[in-house]
CSV table of C-alpha atoms in Angstrom, one decimal:
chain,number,residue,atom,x,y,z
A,1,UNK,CA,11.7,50.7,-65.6
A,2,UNK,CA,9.1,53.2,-64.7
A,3,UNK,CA,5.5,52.7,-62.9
A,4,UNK,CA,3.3,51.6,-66.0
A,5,UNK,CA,0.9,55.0,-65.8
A,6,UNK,CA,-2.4,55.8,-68.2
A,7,UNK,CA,-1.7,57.4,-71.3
A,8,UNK,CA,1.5,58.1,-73.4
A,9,UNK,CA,4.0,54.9,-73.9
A,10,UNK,CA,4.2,54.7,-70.2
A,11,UNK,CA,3.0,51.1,-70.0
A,12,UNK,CA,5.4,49.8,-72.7
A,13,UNK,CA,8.2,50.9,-70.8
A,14,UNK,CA,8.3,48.8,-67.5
A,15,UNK,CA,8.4,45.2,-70.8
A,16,UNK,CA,10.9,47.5,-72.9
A,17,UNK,CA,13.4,47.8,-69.8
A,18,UNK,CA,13.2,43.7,-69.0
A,19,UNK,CA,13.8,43.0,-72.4
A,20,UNK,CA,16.9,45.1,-72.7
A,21,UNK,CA,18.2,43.7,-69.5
A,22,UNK,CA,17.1,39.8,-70.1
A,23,UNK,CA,19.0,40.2,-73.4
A,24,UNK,CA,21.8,41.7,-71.6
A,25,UNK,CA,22.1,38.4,-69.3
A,26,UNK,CA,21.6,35.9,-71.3
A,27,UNK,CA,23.3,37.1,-74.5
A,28,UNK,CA,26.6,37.2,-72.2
A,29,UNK,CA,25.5,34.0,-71.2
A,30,UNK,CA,25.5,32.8,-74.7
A,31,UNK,CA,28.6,34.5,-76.3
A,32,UNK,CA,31.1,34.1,-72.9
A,33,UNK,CA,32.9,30.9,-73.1
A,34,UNK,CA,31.0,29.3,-70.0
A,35,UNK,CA,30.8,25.6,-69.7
A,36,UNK,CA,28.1,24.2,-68.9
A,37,UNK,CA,26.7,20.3,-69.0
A,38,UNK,CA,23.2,21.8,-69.0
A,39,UNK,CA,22.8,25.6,-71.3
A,40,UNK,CA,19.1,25.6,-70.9
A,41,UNK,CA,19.0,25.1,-67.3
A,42,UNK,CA,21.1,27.8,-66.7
A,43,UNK,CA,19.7,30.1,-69.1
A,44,UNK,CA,16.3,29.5,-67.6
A,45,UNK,CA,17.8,29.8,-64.0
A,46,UNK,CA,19.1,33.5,-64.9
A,47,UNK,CA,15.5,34.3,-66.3
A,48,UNK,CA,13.6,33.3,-63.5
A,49,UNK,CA,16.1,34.7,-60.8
A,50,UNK,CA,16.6,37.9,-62.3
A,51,UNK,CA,12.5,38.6,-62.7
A,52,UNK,CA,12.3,36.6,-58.8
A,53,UNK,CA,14.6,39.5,-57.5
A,54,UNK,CA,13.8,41.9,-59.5
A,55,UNK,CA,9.8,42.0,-58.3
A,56,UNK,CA,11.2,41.6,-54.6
A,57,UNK,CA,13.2,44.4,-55.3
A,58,UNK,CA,10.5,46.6,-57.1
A,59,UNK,CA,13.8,47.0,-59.2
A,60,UNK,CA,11.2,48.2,-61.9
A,61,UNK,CA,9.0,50.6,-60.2
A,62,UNK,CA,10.6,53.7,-60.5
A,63,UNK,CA,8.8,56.6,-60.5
A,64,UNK,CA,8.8,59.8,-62.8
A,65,UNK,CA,10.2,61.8,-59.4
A,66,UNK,CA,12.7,59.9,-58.3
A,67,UNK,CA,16.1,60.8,-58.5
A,68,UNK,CA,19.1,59.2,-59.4
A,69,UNK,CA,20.5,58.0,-55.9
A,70,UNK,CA,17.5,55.7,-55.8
A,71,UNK,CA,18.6,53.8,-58.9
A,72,UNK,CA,22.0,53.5,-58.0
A,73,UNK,CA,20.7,52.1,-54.6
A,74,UNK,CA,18.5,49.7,-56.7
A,75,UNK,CA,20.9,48.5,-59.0
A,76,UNK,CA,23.0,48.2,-56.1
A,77,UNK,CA,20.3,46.0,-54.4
A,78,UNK,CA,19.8,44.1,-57.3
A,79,UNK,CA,23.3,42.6,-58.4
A,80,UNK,CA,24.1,42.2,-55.0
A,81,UNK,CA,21.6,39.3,-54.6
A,82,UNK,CA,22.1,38.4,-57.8
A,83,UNK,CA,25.9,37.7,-57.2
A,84,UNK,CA,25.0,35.1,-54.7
A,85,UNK,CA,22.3,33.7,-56.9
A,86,UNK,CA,24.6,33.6,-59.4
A,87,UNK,CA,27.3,31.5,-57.5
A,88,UNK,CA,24.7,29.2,-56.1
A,89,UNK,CA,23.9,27.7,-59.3
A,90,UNK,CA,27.0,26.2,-59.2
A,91,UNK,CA,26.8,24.4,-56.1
A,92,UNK,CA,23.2,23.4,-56.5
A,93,UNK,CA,23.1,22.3,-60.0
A,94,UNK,CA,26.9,20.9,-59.5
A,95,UNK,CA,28.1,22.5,-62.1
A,96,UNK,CA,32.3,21.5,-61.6
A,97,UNK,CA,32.9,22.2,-65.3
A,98,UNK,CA,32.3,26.6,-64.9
A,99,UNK,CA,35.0,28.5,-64.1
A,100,UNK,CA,34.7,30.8,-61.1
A,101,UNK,CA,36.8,33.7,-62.9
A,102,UNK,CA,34.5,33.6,-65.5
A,103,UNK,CA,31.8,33.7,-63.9
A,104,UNK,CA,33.0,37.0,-61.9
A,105,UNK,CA,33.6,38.6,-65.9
A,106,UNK,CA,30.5,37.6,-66.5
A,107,UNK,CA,29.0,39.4,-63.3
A,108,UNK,CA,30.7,42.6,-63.6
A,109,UNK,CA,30.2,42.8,-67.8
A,110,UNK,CA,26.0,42.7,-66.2
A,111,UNK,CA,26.5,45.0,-63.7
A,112,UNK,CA,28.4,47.7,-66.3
A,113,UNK,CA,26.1,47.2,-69.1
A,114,UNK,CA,23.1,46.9,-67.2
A,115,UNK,CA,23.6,50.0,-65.0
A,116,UNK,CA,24.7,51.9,-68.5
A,117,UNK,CA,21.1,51.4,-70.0
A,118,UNK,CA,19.1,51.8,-66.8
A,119,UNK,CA,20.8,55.3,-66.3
A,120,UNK,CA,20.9,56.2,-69.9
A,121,UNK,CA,17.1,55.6,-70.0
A,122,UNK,CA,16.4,57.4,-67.0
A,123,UNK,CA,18.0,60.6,-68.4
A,124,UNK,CA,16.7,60.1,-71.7
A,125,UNK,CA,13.3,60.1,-70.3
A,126,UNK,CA,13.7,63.0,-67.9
A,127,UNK,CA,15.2,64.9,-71.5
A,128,UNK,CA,11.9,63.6,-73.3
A,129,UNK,CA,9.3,65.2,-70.1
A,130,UNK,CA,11.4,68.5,-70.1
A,131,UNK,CA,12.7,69.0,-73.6
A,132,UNK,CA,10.0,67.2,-75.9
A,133,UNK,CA,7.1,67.6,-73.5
A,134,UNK,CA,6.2,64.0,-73.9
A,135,UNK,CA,4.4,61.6,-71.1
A,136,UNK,CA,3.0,64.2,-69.5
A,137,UNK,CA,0.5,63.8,-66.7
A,138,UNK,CA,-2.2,66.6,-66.2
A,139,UNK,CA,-3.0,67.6,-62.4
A,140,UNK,CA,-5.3,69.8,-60.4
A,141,UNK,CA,-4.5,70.8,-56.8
A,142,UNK,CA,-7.6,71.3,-54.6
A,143,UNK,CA,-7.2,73.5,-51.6
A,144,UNK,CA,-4.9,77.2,-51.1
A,145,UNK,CA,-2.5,76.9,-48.6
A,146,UNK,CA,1.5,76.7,-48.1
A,147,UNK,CA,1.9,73.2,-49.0
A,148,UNK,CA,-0.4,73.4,-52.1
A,149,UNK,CA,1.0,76.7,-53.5
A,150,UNK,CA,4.7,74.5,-53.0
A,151,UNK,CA,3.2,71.7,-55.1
A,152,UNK,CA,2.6,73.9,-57.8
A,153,UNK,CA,5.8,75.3,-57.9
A,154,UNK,CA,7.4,71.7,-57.9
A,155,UNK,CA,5.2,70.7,-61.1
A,156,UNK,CA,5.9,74.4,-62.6
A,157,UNK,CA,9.6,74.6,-62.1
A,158,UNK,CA,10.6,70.6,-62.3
A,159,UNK,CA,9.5,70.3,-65.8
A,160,UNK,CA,11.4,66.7,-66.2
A,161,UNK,CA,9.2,64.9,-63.8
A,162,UNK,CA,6.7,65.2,-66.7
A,163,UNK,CA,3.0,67.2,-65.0
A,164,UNK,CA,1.5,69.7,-66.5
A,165,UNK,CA,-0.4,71.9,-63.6
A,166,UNK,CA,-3.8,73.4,-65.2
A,167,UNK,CA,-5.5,74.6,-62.1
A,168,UNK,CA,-6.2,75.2,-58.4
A,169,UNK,CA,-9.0,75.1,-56.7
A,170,UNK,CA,-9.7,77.8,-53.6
A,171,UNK,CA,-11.9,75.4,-51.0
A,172,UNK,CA,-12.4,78.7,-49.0
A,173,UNK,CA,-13.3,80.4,-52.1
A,174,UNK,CA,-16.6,82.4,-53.0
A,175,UNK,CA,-18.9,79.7,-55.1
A,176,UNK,CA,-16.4,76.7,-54.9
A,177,UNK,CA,-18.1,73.4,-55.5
A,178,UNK,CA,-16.9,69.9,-55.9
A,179,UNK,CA,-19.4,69.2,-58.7
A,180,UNK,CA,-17.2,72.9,-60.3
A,181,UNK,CA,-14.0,70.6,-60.2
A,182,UNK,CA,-15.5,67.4,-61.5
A,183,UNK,CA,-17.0,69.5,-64.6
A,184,UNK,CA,-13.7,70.4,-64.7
A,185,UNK,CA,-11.0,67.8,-64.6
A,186,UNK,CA,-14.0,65.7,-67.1
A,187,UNK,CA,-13.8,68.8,-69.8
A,188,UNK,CA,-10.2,69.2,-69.5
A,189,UNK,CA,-9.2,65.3,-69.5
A,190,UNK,CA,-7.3,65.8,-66.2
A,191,UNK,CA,-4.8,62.4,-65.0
A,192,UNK,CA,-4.2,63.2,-61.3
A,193,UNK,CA,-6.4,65.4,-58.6
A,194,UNK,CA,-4.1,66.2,-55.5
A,195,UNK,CA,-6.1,67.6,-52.6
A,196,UNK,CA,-5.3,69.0,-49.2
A,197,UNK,CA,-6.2,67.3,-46.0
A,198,UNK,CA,-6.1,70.6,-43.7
A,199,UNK,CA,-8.7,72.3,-45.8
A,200,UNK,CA,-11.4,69.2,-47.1
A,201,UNK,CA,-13.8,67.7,-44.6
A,202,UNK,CA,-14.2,64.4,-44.6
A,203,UNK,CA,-17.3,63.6,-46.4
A,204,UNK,CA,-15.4,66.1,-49.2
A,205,UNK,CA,-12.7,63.6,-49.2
A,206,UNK,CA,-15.2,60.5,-49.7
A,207,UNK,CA,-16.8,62.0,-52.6
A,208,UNK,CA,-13.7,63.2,-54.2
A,209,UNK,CA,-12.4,59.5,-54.1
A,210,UNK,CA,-15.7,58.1,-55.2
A,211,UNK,CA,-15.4,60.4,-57.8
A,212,UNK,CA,-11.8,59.5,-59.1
A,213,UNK,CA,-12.6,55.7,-58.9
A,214,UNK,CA,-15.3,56.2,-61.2
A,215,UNK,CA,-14.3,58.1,-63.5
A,216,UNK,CA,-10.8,56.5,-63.1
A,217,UNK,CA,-8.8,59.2,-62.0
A,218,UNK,CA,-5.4,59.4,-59.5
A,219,UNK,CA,-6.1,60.8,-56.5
A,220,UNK,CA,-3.7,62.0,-54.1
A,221,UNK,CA,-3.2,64.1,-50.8
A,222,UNK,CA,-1.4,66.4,-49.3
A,223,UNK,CA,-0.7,66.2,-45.6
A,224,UNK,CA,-2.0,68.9,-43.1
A,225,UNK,CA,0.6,71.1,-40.8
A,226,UNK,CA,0.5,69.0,-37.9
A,227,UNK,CA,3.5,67.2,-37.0
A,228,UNK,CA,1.9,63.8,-37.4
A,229,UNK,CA,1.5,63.8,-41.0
A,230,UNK,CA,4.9,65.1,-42.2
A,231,UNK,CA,6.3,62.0,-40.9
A,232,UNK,CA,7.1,58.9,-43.1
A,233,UNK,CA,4.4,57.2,-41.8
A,234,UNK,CA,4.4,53.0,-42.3
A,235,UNK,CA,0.8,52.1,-43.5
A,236,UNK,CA,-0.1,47.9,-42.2
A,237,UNK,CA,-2.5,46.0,-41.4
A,238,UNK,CA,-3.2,44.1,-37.9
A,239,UNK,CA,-6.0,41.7,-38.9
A,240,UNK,CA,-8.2,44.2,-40.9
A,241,UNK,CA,-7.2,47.1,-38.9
A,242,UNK,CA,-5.3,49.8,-40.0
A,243,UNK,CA,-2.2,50.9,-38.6
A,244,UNK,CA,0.0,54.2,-39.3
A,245,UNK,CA,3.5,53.6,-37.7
A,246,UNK,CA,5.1,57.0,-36.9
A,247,UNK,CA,8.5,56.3,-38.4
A,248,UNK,CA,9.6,53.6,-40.5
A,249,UNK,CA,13.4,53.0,-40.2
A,250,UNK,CA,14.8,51.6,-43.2
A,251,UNK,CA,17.6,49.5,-41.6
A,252,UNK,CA,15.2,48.0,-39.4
A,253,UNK,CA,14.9,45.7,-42.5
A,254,UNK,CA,16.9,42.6,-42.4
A,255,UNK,CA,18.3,43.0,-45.7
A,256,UNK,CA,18.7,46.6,-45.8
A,257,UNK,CA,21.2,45.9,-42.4
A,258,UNK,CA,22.8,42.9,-43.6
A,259,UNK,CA,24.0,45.0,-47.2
A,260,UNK,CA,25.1,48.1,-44.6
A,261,UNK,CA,26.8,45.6,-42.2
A,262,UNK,CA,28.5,43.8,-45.1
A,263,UNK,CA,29.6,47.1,-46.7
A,264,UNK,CA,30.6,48.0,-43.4
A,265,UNK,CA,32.8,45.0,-42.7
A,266,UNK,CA,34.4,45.0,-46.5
A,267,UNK,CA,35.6,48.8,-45.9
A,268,UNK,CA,36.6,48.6,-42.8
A,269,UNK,CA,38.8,45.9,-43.4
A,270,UNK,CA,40.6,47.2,-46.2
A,271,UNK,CA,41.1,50.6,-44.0
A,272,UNK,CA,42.6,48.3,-41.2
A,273,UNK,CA,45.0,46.4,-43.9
A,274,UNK,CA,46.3,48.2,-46.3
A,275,UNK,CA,45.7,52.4,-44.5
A,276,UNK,CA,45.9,51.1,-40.7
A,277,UNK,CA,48.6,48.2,-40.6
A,278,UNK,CA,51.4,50.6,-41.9
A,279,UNK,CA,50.3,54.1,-40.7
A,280,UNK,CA,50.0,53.0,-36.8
A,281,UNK,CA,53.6,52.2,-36.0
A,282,UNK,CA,54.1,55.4,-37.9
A,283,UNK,CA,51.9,57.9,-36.1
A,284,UNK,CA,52.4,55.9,-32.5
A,285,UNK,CA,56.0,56.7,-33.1
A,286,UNK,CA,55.0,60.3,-33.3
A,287,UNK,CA,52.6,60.8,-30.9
A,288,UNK,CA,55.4,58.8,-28.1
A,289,UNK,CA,58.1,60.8,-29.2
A,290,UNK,CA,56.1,64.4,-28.4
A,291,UNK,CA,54.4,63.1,-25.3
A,292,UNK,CA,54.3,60.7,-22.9
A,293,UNK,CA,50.9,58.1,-22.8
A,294,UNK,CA,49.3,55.5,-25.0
A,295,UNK,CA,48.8,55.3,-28.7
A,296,UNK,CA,45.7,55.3,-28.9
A,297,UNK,CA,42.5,57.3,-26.8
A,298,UNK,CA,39.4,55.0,-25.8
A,299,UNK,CA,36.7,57.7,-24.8
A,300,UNK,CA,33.0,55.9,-23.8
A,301,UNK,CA,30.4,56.9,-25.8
A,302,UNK,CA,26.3,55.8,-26.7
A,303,UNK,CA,25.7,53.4,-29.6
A,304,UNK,CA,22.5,52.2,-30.9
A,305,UNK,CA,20.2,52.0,-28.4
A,306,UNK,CA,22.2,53.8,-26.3
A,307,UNK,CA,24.6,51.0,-25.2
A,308,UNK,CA,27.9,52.5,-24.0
A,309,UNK,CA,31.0,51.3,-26.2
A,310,UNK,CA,34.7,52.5,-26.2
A,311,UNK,CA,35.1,54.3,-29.2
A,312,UNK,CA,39.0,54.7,-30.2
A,313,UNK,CA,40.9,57.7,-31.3
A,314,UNK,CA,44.8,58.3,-32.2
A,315,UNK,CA,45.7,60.6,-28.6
A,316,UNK,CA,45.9,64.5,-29.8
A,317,UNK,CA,45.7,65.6,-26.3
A,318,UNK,CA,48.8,66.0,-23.6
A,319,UNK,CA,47.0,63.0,-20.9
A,320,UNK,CA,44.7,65.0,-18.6
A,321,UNK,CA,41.7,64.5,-15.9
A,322,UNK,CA,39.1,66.4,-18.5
A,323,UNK,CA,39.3,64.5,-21.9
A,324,UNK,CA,36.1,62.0,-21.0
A,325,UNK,CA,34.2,65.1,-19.9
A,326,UNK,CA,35.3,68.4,-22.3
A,327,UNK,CA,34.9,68.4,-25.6
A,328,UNK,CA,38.3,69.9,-27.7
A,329,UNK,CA,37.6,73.5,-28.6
A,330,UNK,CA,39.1,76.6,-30.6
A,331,UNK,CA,42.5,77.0,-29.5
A,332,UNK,CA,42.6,74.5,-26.6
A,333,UNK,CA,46.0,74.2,-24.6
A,334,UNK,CA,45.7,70.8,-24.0
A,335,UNK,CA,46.4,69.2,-27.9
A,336,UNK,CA,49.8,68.8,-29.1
A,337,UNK,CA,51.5,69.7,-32.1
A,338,UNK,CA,51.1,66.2,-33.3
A,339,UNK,CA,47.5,66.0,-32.3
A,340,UNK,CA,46.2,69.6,-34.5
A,341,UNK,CA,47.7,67.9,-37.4
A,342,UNK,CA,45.9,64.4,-37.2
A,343,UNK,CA,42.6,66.4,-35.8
A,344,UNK,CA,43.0,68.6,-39.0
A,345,UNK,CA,43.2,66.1,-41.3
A,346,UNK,CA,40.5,63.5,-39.3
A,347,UNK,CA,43.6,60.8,-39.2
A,348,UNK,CA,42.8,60.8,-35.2
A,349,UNK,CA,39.4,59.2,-36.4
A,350,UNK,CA,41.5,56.3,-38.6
A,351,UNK,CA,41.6,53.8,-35.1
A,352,UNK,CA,37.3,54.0,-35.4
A,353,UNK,CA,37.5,52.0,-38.2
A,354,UNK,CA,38.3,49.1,-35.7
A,355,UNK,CA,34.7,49.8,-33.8
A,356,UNK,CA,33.3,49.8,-37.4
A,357,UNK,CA,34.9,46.1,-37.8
A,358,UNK,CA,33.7,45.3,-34.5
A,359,UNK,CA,30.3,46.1,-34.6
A,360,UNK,CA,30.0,49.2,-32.6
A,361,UNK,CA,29.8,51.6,-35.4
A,362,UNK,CA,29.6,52.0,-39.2
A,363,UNK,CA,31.3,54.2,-41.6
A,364,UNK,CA,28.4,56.2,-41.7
A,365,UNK,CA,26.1,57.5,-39.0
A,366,UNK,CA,25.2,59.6,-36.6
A,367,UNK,CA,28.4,60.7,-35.2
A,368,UNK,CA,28.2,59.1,-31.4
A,369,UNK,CA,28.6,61.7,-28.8
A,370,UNK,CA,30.3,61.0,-25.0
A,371,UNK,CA,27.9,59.3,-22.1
A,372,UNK,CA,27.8,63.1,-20.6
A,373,UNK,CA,26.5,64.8,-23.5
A,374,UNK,CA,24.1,62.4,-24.5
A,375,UNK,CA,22.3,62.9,-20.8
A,376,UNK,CA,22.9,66.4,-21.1
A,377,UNK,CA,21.4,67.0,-24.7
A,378,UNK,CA,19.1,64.2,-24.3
A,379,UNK,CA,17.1,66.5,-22.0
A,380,UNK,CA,17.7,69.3,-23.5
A,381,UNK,CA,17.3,68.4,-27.5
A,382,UNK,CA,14.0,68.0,-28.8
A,383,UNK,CA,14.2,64.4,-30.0
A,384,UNK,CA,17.6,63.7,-29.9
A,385,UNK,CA,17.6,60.3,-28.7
A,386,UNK,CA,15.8,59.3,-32.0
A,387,UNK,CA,19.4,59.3,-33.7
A,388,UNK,CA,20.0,56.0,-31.4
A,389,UNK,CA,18.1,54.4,-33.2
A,390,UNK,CA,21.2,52.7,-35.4
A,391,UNK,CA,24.6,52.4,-35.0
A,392,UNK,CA,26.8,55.6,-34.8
A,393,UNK,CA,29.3,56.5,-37.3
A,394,UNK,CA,32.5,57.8,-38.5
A,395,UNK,CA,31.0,60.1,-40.4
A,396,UNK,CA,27.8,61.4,-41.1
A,397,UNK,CA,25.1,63.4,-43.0
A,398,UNK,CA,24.9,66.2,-40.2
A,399,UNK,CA,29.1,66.6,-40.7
A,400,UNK,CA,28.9,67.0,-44.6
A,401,UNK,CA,26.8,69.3,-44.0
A,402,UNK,CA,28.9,71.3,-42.0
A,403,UNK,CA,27.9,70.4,-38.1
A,404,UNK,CA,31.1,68.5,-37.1
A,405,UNK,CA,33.3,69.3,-34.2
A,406,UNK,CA,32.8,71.6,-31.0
A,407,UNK,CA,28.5,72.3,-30.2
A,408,UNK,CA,29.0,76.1,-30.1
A,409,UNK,CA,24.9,76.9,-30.3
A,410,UNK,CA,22.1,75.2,-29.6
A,411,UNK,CA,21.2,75.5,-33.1
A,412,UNK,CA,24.4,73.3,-34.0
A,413,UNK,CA,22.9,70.5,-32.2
A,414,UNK,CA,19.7,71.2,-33.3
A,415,UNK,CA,20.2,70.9,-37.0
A,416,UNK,CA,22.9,67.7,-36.1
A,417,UNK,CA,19.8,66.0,-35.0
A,418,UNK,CA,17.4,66.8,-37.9
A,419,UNK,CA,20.1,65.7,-39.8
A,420,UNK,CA,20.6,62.8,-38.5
A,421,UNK,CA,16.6,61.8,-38.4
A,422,UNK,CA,16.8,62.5,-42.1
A,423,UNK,CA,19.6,59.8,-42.9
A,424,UNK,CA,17.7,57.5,-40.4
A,425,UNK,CA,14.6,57.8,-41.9
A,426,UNK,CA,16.0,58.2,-45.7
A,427,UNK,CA,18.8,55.6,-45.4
A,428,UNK,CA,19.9,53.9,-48.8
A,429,UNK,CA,23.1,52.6,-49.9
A,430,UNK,CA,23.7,55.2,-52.6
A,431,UNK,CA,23.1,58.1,-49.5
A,432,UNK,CA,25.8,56.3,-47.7
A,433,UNK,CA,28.3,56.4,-50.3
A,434,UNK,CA,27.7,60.0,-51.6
A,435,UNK,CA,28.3,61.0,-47.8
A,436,UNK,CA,31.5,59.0,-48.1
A,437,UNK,CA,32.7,60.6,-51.1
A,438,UNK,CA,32.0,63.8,-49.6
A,439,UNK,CA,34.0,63.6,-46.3
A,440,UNK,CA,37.2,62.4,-48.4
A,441,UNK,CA,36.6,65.8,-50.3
A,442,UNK,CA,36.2,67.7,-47.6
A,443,UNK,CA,39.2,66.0,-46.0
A,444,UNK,CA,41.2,67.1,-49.0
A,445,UNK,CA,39.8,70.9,-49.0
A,446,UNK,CA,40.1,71.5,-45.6
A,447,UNK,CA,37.2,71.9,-42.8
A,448,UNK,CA,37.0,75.3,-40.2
A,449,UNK,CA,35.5,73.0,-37.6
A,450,UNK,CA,38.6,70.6,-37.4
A,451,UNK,CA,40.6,71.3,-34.5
């Protein structure tokens, strides 16, 4: 399960974890009453797919720092494909005989008892780096700044990601010399050297690498304080040129936007069936029989890449000239009685799921704002049209975090659009989800901002 690493058990885990899971697979295989005309076929088909998709999917790779949102979003990732793989074995190999209920016990009995031992492992480990002390990787930092002195406190305080600081090393410091910290990390057996950029010239850096190849240590660096290098930089190659990217977009991949989009699809669909279909009539009823006007409220607003799409809305508001242009805000005359109660409870944002089915939005996004505010802060935001980079939607990181509703500050739609960069940037499936679950609870407990 985790990145095979020098020293401890480390490199028996990553053969430990495929055996557990292998066993998993093809012991249900073996005990389920599945027929089959061929056993070993299919048995050798599940072997080969799972390891296929499980390198694709670096399913294995996990490192002692990562957190448990990235292995939900990887064993998401994982039984996903394998469903399909799954499935396709009986229309390839023409397997008639299996049945197709089965074969979706079989899935989900995987998917339970696989995800059972990957997270059980994972915390079991973090218990054994924090608790037991075990797998521990020694590290130096070289350099005295912000960023290094953070570094520290992250191996100091986060005990379970398994390093052990020893020292730091003042560059600026009266009688500091690389050949000092080489004696050094030698005498003291030291696993990983992380240095800082801003403070190490480059000839420093060359040696220090030089240094860690041969004497086969990690090296690693911390990023200076310019803006450039606290970006998630893509590293390729063009020929044998070197290339940093200056944002790589998750859902720029095909599969990553293919999972979203289907997820997408799925729960919008069961919104519009078994929520939408029956609570409609209801609220239309409601909304016709305080004022006069339509059902439902189409207001233009920018999608990805900016395109212009009508996004849709139960009406809250008495019809008036202003409603494409002002925002609702504290108090404001123009919402009904009706319309506070389905604004204070988000039911007025039900209709969206519609544009989600459509294609225009997703459940989760940056929340799109109308054609006039988008020029406006577009101007005036720092980076704000970064957030159009994907589709818009219902709900987002920025409004779990508080920064839904009327702009009152510029620092409001400041921190909406650093949010919002964030979940572009740092999109998985498991983020998505956890915001979901979030906005139901905060549904349920009440919002100040929902008016």
């Amino acid at each position: 399960m985790f990145k095979t690493e020098k020293g401890g058990y480390s490199k028996l885990l990553k053969p430990i974890s495929y055996t557990i899971d292998l066993g998993i697979i093809l012991l249900l295989a073996y005990y389920l009453p599945i027929k089959l005309y061929n056993p070993i076929l299919f048995f050798s088909y599940l072997t080969l797919g799972w390891v296929v998709i499980s390198i694709r999917n670096s399913f294995y790779d996990v490192q002692r720092y990562a957190k448990l949102p990235l292995i939900l979003t990887l064993l998401f990732k994982q039984f996903t494909v394998f469903f399909f793989l799954l499935y396709a074995f009986i229309g390839f190999f023409k397997e008639t005989m299996i049945s197709r209920l089965l074969l979706a016990e079989y899935f989900l009995l995987c998917l339970l008892l696989v995800s059972f031992f990957k997270i059980l492992l994972y915390f079991l480990l973090l218990q054994y780096r924090e608790s037991l002390e075990g797998n521990r990787r020694t590290t130096v930092v070289i350099g005295d700044n912000k960023k290094t002195n953070q570094l520290i406190g992250v191996f100091k305080e986060r005990m379970e990601f398994g390093y052990d600081f020893k020292r730091k090393f003042d560059v600026g410091g009266y009688g500091f010399s690389l050949q000092q910290c080489f004696n050094y990390i030698i005498e003291n057996n030291i696993d990983e050297i992380y240095c800082s950029v801003a403070e190490l010239k480059n000839s420093q850096l060359e040696e220090i690498i030089a240094f860690a190849d041969n004497n086969l240590k990690v090296v690693k660096f911390i990023p200076d304080n310019k803006n450039i290098f606290t970006k998630r930089l893509k590293y390729e190659y063009y020929d044998y040129i070197p290339i940093l990217s200056m944002r790589d977009i998750p859902l720029e991949n095909s599969i990553n936007y293919y999972l979203k989009r289907t997820f997408d699809i799925i729960f919008s669909g069961l919104v519009i069936v078994l929520v939408l279909s029956w609570l409609t009539p209801l609220i239309g009823l409601l909304i016709r029989i305080e004022s006069k006007g339509p059902i439902f409220f189409k207001q233009y607003r920018n999608g990805i890449n900016s395109e212009e799409f009508a996004c849709l809305k139960f009406r809250s508001m008495a019809v008036n000239k202003d409603s494409d242009k002002q925002m609702a805000t504290k108090g404001d005359m123009r919402i009904t009685k009706m319309g506070a109660f389905i604004r204070k409870t988000s039911i007025d944002e039900l209709p969206q799921f519609f544009n989600v089915f459509w294609g225009h939005m997703s459940v989760v996004g940056p929340r799109p704002h109308m054609v006039l505010h988008t020029e406006v802060y577009a101007k005036k935001v720092n980076k704000y049209m970064v957030r159009h980079f994907v589709k818009p939607g219902i709900t987002g990181l920025a409004q779990v975090r508080g920064y839904r509703g009327e702009i009152e500050t510029d620092i409001d739609i400041v921190n909406r659009v650093k949010f919002d960069i964030f979940y572009l940037e740092n999109w998985t499936m498991a983020l998505d989800i956890k915001i979901i679950i979030q906005t139901v609870l905060n549904v349920f407990q009440g919002e100040d901002k929902a008016y």
